Tab-separated table of C-alpha atoms and ligand atoms in Angstrom:
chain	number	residue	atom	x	y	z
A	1046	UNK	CA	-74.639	-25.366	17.281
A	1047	UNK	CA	-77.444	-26.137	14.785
A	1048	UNK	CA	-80.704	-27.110	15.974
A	1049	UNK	CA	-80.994	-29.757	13.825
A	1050	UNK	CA	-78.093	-32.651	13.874
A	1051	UNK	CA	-75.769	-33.028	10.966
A	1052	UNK	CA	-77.030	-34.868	7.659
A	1053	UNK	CA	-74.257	-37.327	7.836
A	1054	UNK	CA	-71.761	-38.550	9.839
A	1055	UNK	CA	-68.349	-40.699	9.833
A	1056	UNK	CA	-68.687	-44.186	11.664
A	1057	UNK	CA	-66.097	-46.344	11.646
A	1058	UNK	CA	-68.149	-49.439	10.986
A	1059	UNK	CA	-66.610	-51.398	7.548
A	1060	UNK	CA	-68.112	-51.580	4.428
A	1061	UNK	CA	-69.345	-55.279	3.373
A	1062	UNK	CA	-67.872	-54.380	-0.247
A	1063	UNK	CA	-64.948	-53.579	0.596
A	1064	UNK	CA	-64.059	-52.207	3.899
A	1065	UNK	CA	-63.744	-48.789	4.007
A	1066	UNK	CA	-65.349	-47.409	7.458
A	1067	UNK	CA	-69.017	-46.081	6.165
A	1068	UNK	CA	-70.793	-42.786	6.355
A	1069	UNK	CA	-74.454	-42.431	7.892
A	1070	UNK	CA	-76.110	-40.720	6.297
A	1071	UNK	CA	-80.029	-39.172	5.839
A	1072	UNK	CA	-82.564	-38.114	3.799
A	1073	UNK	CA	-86.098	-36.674	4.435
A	1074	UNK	CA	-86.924	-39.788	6.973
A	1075	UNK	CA	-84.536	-42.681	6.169
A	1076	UNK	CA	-80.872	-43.317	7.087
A	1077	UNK	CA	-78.788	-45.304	5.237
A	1078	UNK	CA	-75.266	-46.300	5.312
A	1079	UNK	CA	-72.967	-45.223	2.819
A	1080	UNK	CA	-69.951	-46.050	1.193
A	1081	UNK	CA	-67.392	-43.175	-0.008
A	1082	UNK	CA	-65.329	-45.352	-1.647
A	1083	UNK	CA	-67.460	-47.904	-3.629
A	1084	UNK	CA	-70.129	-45.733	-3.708
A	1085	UNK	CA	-72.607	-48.073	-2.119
A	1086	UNK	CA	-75.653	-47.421	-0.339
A	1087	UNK	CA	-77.185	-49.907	2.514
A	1088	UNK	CA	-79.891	-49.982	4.834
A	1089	UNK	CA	-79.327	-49.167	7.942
A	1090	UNK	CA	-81.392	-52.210	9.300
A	1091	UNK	CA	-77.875	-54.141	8.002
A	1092	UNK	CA	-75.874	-52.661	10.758
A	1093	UNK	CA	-77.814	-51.820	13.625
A	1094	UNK	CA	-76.705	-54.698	15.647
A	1095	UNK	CA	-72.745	-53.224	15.606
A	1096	UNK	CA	-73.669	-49.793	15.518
A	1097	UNK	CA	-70.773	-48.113	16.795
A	1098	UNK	CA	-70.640	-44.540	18.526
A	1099	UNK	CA	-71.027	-42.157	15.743
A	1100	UNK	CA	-73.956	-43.897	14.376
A	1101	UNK	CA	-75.389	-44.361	17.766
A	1102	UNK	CA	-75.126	-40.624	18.177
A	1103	UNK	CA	-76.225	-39.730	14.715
A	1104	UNK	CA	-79.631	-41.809	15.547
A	1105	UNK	CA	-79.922	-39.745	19.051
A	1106	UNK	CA	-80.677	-36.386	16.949
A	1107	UNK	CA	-82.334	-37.849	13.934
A	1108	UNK	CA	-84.892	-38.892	16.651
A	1109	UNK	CA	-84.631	-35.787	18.599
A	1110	UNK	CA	-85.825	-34.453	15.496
A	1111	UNK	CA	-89.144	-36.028	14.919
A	1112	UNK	CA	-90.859	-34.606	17.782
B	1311	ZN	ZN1	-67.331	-49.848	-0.098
């Protein structure tokens, strides 16, 4: 178990190009949805109000993280 959560995760929310389930993913302080097929990047801000349970875990330990 690493102390710090993973850098990215599957969700199985869609993509709004083209509807491949998304990857959450972060950098230094932002998360961002991403696309592995189209290559597309989104803000997270986009899905947050369908956030399903890999993304709603993801966010647990990228806030665990800021303390
Ligand atoms: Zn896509």
């Amino acid at each position: 178990m690493s102390y710090f959560g993973p850098r990215e995760a599957q969700t199985t929310v869609p993509c709004p190009s083209c509807g491949a389930p998304l990857v959450i993913e972060r950098s230094c302080r932002e998360v961002r949805m991403r696309c592995p097929v189209c290559g597309r990047r989104f803000p997270l801000k986009d899905f947050i109000g369908n956030a399903d349970e890999a993304m709603e875990s993801f966010l647990e330990n990228v806030y665990c993280d800021r303390i």
